[in-house]
mmCIF file of N, CA and C in Angstrom:
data_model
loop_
_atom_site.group_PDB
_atom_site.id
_atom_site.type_symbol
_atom_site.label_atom_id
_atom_site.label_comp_id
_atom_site.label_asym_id
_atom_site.label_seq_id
_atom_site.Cartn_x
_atom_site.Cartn_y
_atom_site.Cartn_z
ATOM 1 N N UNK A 23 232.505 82.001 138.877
ATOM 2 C CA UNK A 23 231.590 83.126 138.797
ATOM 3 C C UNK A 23 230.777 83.261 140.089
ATOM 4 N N UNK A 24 229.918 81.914 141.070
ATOM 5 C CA UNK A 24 229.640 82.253 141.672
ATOM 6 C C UNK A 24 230.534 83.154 142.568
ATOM 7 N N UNK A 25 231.706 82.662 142.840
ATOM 8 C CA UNK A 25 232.583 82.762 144.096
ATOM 9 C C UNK A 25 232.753 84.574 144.213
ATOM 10 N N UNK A 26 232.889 85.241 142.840
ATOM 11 C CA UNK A 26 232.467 86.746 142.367
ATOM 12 C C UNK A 26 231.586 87.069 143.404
ATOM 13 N N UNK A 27 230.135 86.641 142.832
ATOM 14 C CA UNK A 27 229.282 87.322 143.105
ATOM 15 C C UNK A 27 229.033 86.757 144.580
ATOM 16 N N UNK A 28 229.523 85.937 145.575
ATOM 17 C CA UNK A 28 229.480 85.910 146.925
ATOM 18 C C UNK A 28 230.244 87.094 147.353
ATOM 19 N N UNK A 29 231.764 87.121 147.023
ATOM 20 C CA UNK A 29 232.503 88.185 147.808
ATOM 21 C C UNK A 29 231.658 89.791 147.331
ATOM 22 N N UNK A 30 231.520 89.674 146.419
ATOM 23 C CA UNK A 30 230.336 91.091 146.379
ATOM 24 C C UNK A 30 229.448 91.703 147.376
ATOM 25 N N UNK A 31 228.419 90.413 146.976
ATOM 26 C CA UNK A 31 226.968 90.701 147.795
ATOM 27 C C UNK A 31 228.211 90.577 149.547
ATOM 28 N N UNK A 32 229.246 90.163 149.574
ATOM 29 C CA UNK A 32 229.487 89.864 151.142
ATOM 30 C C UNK A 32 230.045 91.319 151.002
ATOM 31 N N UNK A 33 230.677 91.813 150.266
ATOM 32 C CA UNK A 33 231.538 93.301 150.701
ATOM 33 C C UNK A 33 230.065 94.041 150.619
ATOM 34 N N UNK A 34 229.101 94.060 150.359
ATOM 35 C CA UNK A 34 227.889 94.713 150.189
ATOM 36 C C UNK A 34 227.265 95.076 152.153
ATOM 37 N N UNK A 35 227.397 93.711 152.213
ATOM 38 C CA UNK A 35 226.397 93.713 153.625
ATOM 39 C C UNK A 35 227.411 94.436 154.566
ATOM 40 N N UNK A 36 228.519 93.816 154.668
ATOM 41 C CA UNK A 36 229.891 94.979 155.537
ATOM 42 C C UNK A 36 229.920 96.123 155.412
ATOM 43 N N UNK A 37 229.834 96.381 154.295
ATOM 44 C CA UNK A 37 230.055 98.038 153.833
ATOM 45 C C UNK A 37 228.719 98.471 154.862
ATOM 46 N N UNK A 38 227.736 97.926 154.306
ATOM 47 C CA UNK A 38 226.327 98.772 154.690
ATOM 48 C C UNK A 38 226.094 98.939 156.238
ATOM 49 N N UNK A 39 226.942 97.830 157.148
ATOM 50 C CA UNK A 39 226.961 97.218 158.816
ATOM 51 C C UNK A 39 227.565 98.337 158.901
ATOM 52 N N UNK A 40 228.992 98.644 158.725
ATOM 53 C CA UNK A 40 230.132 99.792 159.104
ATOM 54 C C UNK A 40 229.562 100.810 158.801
ATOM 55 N N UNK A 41 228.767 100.962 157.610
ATOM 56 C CA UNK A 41 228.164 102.615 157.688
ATOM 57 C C UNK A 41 227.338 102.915 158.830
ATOM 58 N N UNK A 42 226.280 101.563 159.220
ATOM 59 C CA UNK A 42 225.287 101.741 159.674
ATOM 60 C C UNK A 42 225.961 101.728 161.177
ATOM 61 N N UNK A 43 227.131 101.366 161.832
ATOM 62 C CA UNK A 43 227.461 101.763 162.864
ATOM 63 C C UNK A 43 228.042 103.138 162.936
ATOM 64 N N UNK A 44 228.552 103.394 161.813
ATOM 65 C CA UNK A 44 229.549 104.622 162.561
ATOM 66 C C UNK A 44 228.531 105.442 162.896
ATOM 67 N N UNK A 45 227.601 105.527 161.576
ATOM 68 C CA UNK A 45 226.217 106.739 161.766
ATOM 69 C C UNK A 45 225.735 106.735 163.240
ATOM 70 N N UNK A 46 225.425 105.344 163.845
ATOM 71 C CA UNK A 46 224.723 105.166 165.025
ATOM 72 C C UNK A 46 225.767 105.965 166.146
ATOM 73 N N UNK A 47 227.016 105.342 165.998
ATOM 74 C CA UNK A 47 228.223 106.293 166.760
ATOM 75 C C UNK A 47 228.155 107.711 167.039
ATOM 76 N N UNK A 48 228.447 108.227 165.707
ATOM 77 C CA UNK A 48 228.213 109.732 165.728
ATOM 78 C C UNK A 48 226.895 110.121 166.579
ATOM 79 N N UNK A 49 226.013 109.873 166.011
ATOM 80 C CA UNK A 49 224.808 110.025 166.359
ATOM 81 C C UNK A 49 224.904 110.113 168.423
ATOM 82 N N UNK A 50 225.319 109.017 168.784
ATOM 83 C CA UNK A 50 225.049 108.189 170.212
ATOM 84 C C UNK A 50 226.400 109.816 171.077
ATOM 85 N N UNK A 51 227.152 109.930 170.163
ATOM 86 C CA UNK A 51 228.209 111.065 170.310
ATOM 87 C C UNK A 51 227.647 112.707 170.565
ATOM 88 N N UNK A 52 226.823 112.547 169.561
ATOM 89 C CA UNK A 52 226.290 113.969 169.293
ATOM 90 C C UNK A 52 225.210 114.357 170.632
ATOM 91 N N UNK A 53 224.855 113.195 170.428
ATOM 92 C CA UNK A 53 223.650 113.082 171.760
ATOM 93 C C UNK A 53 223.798 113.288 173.502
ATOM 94 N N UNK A 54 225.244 112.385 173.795
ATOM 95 C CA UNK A 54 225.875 112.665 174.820
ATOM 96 C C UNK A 54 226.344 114.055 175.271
ATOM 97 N N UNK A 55 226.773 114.648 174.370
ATOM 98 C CA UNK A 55 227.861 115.699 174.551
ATOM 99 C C UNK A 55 226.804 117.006 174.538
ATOM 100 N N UNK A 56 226.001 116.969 173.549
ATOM 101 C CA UNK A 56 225.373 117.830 173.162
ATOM 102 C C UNK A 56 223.603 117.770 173.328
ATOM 103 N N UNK A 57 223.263 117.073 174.612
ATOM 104 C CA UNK A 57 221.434 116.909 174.724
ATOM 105 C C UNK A 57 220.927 117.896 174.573
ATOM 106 N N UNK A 58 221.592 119.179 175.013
ATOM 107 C CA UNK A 58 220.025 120.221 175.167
ATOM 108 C C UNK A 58 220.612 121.242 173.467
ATOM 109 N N UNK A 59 221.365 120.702 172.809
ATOM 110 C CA UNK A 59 221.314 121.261 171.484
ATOM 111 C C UNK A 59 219.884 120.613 170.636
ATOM 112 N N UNK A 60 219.380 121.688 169.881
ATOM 113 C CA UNK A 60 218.128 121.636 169.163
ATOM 114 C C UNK A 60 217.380 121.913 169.599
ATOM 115 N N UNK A 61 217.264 122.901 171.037
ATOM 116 C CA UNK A 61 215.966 122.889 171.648
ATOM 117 C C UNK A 61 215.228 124.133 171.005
ATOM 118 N N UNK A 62 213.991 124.066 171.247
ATOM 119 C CA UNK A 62 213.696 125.827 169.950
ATOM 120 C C UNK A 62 214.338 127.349 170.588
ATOM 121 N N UNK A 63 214.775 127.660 170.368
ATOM 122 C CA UNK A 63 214.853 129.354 170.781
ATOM 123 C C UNK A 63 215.974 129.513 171.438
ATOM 124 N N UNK A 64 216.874 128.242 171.078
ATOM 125 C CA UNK A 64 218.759 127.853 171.054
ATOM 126 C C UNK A 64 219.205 127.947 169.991
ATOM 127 N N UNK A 65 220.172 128.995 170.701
ATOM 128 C CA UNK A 65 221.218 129.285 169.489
ATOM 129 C C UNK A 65 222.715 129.337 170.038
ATOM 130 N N UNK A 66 223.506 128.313 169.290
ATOM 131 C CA UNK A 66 224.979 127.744 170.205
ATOM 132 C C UNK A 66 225.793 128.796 169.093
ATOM 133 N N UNK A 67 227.060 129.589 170.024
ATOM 134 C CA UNK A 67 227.508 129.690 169.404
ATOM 135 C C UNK A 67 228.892 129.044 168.679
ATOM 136 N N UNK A 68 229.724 129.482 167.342
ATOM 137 C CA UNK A 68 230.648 127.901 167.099
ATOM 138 C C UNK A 68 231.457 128.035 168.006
ATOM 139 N N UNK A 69 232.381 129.232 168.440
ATOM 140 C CA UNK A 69 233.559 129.261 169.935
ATOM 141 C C UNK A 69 232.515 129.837 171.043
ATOM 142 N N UNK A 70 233.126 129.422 171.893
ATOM 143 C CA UNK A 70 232.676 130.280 173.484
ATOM 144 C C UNK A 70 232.558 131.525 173.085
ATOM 145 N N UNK A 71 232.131 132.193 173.812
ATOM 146 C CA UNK A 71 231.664 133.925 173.772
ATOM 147 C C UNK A 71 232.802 134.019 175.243
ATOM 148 N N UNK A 72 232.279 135.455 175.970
ATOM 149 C CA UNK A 72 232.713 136.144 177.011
ATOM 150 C C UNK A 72 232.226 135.083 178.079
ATOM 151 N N UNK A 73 233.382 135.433 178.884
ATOM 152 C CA UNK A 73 232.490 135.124 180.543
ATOM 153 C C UNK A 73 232.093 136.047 181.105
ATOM 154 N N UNK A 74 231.034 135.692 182.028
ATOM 155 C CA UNK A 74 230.224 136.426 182.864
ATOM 156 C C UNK A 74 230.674 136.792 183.969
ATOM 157 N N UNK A 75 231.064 137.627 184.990
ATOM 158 C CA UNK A 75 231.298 137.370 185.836
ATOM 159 C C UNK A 75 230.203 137.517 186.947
ATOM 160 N N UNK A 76 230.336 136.619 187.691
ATOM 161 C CA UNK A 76 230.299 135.530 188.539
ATOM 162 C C UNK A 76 230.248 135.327 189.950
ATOM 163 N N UNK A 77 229.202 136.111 191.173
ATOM 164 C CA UNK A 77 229.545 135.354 192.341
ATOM 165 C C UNK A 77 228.953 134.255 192.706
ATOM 166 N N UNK A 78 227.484 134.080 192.393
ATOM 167 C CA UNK A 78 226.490 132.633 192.692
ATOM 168 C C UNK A 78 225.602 132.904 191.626
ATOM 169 N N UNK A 79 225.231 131.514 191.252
ATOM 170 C CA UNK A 79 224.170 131.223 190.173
ATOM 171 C C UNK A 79 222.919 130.247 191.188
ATOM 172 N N UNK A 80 221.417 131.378 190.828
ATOM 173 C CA UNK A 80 220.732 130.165 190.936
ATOM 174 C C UNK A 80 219.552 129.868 190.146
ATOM 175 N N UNK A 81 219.303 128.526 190.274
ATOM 176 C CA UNK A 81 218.611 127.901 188.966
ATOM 177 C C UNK A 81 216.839 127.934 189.848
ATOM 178 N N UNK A 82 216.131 128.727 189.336
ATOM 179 C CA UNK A 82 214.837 129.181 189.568
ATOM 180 C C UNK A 82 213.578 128.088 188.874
ATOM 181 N N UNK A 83 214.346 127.750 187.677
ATOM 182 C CA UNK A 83 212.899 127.214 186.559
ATOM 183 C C UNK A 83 213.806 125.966 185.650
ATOM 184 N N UNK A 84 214.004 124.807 186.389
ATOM 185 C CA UNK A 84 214.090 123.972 185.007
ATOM 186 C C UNK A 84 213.816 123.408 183.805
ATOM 187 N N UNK A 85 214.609 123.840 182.831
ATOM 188 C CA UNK A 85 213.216 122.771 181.440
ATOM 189 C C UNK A 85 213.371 121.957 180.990
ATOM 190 N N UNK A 86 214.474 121.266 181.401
ATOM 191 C CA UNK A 86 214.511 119.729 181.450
ATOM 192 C C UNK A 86 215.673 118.888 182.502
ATOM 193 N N UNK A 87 216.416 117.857 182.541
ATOM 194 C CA UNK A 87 217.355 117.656 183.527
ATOM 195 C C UNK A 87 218.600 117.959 183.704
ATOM 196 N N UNK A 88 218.862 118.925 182.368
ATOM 197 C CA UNK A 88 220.470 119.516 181.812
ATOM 198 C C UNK A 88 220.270 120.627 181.464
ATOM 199 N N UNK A 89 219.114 121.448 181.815
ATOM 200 C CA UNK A 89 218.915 122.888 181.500
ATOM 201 C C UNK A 89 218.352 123.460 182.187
ATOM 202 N N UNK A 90 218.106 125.282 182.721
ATOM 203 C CA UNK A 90 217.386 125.548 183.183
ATOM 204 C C UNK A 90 217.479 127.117 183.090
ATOM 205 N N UNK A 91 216.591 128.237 183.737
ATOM 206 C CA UNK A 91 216.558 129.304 183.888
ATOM 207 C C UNK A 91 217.383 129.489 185.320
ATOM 208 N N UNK A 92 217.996 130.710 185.167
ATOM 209 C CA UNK A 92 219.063 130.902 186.455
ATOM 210 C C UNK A 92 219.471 132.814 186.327
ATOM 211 N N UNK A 93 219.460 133.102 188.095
ATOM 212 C CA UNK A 93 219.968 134.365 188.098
ATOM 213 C C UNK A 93 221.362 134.650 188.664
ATOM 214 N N UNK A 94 222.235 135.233 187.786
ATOM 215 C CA UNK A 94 223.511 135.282 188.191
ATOM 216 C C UNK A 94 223.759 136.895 189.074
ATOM 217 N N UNK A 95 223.935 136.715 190.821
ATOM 218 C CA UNK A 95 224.523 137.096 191.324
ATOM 219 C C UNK A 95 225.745 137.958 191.519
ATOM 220 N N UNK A 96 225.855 139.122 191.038
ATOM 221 C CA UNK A 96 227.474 139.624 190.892
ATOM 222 C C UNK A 96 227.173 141.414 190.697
ATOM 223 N N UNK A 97 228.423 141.803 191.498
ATOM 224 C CA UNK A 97 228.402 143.319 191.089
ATOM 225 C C UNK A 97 227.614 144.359 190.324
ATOM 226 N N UNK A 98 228.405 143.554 189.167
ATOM 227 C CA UNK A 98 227.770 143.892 187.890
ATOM 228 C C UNK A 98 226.262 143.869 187.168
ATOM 229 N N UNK A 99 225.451 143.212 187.825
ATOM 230 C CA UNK A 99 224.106 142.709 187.405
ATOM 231 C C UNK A 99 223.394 142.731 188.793
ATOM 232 N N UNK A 100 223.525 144.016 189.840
ATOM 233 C CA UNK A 100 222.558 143.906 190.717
ATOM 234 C C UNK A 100 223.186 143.180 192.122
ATOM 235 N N UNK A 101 224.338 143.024 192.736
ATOM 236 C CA UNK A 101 224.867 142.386 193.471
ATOM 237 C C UNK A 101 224.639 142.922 194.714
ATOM 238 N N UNK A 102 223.880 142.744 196.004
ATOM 239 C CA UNK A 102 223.597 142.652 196.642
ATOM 240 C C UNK A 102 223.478 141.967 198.322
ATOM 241 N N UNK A 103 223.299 142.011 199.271
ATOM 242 C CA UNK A 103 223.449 141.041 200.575
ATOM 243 C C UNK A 103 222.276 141.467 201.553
ATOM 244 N N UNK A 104 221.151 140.495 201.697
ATOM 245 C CA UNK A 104 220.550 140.548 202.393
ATOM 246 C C UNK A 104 220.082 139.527 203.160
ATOM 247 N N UNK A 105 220.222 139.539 204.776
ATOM 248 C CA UNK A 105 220.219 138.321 205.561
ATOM 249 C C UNK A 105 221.441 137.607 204.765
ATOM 250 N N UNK A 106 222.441 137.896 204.512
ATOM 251 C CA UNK A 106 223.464 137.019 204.220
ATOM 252 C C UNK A 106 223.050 136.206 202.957
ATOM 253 N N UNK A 107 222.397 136.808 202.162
ATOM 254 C CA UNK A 107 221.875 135.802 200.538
ATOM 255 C C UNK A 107 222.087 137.055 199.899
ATOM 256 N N UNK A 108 222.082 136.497 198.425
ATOM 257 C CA UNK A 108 221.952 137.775 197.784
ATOM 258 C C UNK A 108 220.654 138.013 197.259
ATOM 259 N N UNK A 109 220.541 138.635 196.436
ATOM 260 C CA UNK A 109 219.396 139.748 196.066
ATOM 261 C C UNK A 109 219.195 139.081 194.696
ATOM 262 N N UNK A 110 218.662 138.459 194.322
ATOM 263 C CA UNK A 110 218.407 138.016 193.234
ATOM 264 C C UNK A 110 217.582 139.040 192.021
ATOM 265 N N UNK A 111 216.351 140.183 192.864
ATOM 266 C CA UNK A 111 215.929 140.907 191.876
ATOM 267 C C UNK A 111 216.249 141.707 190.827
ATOM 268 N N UNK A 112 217.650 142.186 190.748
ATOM 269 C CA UNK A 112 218.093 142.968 189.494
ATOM 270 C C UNK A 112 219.124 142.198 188.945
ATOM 271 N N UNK A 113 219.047 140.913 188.847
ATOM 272 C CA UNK A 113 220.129 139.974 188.668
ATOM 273 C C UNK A 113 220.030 139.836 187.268
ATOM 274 N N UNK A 114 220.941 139.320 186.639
ATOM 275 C CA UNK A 114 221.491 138.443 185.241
ATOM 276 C C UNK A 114 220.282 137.631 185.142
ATOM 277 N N UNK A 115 219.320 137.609 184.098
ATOM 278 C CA UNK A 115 218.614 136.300 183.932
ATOM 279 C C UNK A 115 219.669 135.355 182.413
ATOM 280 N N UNK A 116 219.780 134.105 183.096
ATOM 281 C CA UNK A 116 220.204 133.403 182.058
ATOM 282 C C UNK A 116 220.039 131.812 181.702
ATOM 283 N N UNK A 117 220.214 131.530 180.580
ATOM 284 C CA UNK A 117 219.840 129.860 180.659
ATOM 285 C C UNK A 117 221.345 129.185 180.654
ATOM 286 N N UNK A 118 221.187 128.455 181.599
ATOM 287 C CA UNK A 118 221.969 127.315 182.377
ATOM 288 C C UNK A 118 222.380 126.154 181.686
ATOM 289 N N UNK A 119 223.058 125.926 181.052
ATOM 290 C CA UNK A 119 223.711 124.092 180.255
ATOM 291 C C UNK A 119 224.290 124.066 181.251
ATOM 292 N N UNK A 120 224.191 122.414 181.197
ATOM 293 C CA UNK A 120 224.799 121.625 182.128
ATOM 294 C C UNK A 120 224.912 120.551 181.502
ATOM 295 N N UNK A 121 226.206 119.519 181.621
ATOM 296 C CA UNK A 121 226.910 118.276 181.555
ATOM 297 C C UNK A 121 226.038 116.969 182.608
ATOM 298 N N UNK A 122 225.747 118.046 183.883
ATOM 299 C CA UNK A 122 225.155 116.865 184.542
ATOM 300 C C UNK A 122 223.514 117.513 184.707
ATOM 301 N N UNK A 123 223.403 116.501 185.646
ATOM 302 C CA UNK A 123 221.540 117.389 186.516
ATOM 303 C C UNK A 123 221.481 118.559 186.789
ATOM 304 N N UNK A 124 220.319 119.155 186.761
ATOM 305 C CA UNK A 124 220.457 120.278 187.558
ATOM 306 C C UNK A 124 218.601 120.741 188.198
ATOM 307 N N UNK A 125 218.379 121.414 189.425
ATOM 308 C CA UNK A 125 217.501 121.164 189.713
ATOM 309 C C UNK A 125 216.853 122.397 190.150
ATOM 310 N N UNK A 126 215.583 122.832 190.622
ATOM 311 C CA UNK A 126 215.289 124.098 190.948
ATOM 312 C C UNK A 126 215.595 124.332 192.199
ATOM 313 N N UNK A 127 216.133 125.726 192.303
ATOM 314 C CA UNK A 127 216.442 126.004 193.731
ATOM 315 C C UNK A 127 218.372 125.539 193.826
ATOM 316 N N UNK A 128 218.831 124.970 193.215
ATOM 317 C CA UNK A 128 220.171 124.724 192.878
ATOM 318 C C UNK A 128 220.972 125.917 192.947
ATOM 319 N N UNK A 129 221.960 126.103 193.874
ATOM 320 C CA UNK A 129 223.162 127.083 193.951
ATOM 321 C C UNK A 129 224.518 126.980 193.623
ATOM 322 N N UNK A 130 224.974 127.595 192.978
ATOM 323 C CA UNK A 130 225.996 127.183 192.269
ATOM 324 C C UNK A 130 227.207 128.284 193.180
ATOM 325 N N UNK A 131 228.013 128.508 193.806
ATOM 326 C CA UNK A 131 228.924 129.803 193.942
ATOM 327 C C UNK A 131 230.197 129.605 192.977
ATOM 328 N N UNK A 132 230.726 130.599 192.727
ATOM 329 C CA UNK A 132 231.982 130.485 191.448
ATOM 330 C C UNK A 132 233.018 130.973 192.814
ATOM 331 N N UNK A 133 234.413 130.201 192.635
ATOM 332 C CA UNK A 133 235.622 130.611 192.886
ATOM 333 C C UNK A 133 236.095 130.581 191.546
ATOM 334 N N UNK A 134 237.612 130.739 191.897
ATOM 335 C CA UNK A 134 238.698 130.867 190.736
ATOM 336 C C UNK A 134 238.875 129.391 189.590
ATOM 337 N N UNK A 135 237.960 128.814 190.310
ATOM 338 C CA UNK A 135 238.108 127.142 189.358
ATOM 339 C C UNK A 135 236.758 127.475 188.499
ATOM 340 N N UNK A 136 235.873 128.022 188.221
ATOM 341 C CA UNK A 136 234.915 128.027 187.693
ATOM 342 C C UNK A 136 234.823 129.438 187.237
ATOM 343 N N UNK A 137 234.032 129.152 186.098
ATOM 344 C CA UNK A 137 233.820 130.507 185.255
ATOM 345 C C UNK A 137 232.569 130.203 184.616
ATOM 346 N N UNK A 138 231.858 131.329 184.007
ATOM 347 C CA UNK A 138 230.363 131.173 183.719
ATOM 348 C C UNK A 138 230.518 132.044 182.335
ATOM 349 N N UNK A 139 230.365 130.824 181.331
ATOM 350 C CA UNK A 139 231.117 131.434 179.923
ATOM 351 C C UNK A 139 229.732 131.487 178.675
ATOM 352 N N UNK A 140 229.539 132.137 178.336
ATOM 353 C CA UNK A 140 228.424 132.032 177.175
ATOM 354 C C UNK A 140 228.654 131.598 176.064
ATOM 355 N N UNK A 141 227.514 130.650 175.606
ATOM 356 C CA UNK A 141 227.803 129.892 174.693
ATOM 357 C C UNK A 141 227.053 129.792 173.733
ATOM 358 N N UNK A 142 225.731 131.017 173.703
ATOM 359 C CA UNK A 142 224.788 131.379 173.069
ATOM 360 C C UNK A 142 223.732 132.551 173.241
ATOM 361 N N UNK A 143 222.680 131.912 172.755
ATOM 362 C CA UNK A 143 221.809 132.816 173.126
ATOM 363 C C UNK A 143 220.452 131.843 173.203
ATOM 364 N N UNK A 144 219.467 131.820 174.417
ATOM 365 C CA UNK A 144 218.129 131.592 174.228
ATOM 366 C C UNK A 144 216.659 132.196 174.376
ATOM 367 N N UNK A 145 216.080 132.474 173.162
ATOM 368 C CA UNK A 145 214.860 133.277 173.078
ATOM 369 C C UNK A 145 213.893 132.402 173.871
ATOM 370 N N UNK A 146 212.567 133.079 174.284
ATOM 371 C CA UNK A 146 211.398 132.246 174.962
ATOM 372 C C UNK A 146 210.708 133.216 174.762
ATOM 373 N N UNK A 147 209.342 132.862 175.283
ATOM 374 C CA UNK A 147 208.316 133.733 175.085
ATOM 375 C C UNK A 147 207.477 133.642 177.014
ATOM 376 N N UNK A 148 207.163 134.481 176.950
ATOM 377 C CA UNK A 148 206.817 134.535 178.640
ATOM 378 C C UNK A 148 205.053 135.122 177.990
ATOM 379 N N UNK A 149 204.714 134.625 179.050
ATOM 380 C CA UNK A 149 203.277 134.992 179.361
ATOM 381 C C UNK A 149 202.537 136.150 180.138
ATOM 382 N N UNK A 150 201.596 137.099 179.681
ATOM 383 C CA UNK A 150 201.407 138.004 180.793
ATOM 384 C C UNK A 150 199.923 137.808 180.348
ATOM 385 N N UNK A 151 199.340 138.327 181.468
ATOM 386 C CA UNK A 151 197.561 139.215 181.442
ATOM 387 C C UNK A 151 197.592 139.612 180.484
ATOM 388 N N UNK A 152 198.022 140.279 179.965
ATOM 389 C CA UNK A 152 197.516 141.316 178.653
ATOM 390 C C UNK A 152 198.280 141.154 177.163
ATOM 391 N N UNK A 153 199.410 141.028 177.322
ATOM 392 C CA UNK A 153 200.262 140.264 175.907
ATOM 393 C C UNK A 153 201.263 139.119 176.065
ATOM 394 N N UNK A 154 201.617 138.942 175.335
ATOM 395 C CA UNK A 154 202.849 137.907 175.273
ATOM 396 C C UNK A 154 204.273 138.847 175.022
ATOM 397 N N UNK A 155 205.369 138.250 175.171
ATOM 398 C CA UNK A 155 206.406 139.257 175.382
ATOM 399 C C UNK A 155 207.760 138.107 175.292
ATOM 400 N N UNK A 156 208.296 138.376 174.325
ATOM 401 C CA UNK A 156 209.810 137.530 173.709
ATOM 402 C C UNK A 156 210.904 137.932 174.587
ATOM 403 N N UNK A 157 211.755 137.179 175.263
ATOM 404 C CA UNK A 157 212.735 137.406 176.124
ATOM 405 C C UNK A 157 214.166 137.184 175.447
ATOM 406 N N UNK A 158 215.152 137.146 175.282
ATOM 407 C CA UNK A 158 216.228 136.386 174.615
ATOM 408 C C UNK A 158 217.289 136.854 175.794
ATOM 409 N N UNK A 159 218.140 135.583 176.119
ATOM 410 C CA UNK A 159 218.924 135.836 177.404
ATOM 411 C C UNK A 159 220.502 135.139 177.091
ATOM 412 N N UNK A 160 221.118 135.372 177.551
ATOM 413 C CA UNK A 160 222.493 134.218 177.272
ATOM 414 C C UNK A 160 222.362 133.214 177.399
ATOM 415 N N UNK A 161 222.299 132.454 177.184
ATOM 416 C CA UNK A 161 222.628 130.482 177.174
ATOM 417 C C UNK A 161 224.253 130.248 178.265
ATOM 418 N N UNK A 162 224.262 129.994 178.847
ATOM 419 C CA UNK A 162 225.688 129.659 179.225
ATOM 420 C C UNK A 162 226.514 128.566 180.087
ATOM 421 N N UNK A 163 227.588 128.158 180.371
ATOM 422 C CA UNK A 163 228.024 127.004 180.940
ATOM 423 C C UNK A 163 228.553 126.805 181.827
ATOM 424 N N UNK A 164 228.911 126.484 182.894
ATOM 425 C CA UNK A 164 229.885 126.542 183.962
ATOM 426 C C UNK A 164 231.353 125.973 183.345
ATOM 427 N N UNK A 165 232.229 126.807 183.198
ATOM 428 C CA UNK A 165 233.506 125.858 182.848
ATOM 429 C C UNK A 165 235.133 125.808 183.659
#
């Protein structure tokens, strides 16, 4: 009878170790792949959306070390050349995921290996003199 109730209480503590790793796994998984998911006023979508197109991205305002505010450069959204830069004022405003760092003042240019694909949407709230004012912009990725 004891010998029962050893292999028990022993399949007990295993069971509970293996749960308690895989959870930590997933978890350590979810975290890697996915840091700037949960942030407030992120919204992922479940497939990729459209790409953007694309001549230079740059990252103006970071809000943390894998995210940031960025104006995308291109035809389509204000594309421009002055002194050989572009024109950033009628540009794409959008928020930036990133896999790695990313920093203010960061330039990104797209060739044919890169594409700038949306993968959401992120709301914020901006500040003025006189009211407050809700922004919501694409979320998107370099891929």
């Amino acid at each position: 009878m004891g010998k029962k109730i050893g292999i028990f209480i022993g399949g007990m503590v295993v069971g509970s170790i293996l749960t308690i790793l895989i959870l930590m796994a997933m978890g350590m998984h979810e975290q890697t792949n996915k840091s700037w998911a949960g942030r407030d006023g992120l919204v992922l979508f479940e497939e990729d959306g459209d790409e953007i197109p694309a001549k230079q991205l740059k990252v103006f305002q970071t809000l943390d070390s894998n995210c940031g505010l960025a104006y995308v450069a291109d035809k389509t959204y204000g594309f421009s050349y002055m002194e050989d830069e572009y024109n950033y004022l009628d540009a794409l405003l959008v928020l930036l995921i990133s896999d790695g760092a990313i920093y203010d003042d960061m330039i990104i240019d797209f060739d044919n290996d890169k594409h700038l694909i949306q993968v959401g949407t992120y709301k914020y709230k901006t500040v003025n003199k006189e009211y407050d004012h809700w922004k919501t912009v694409p979320a998107v990725m370099v891929k």
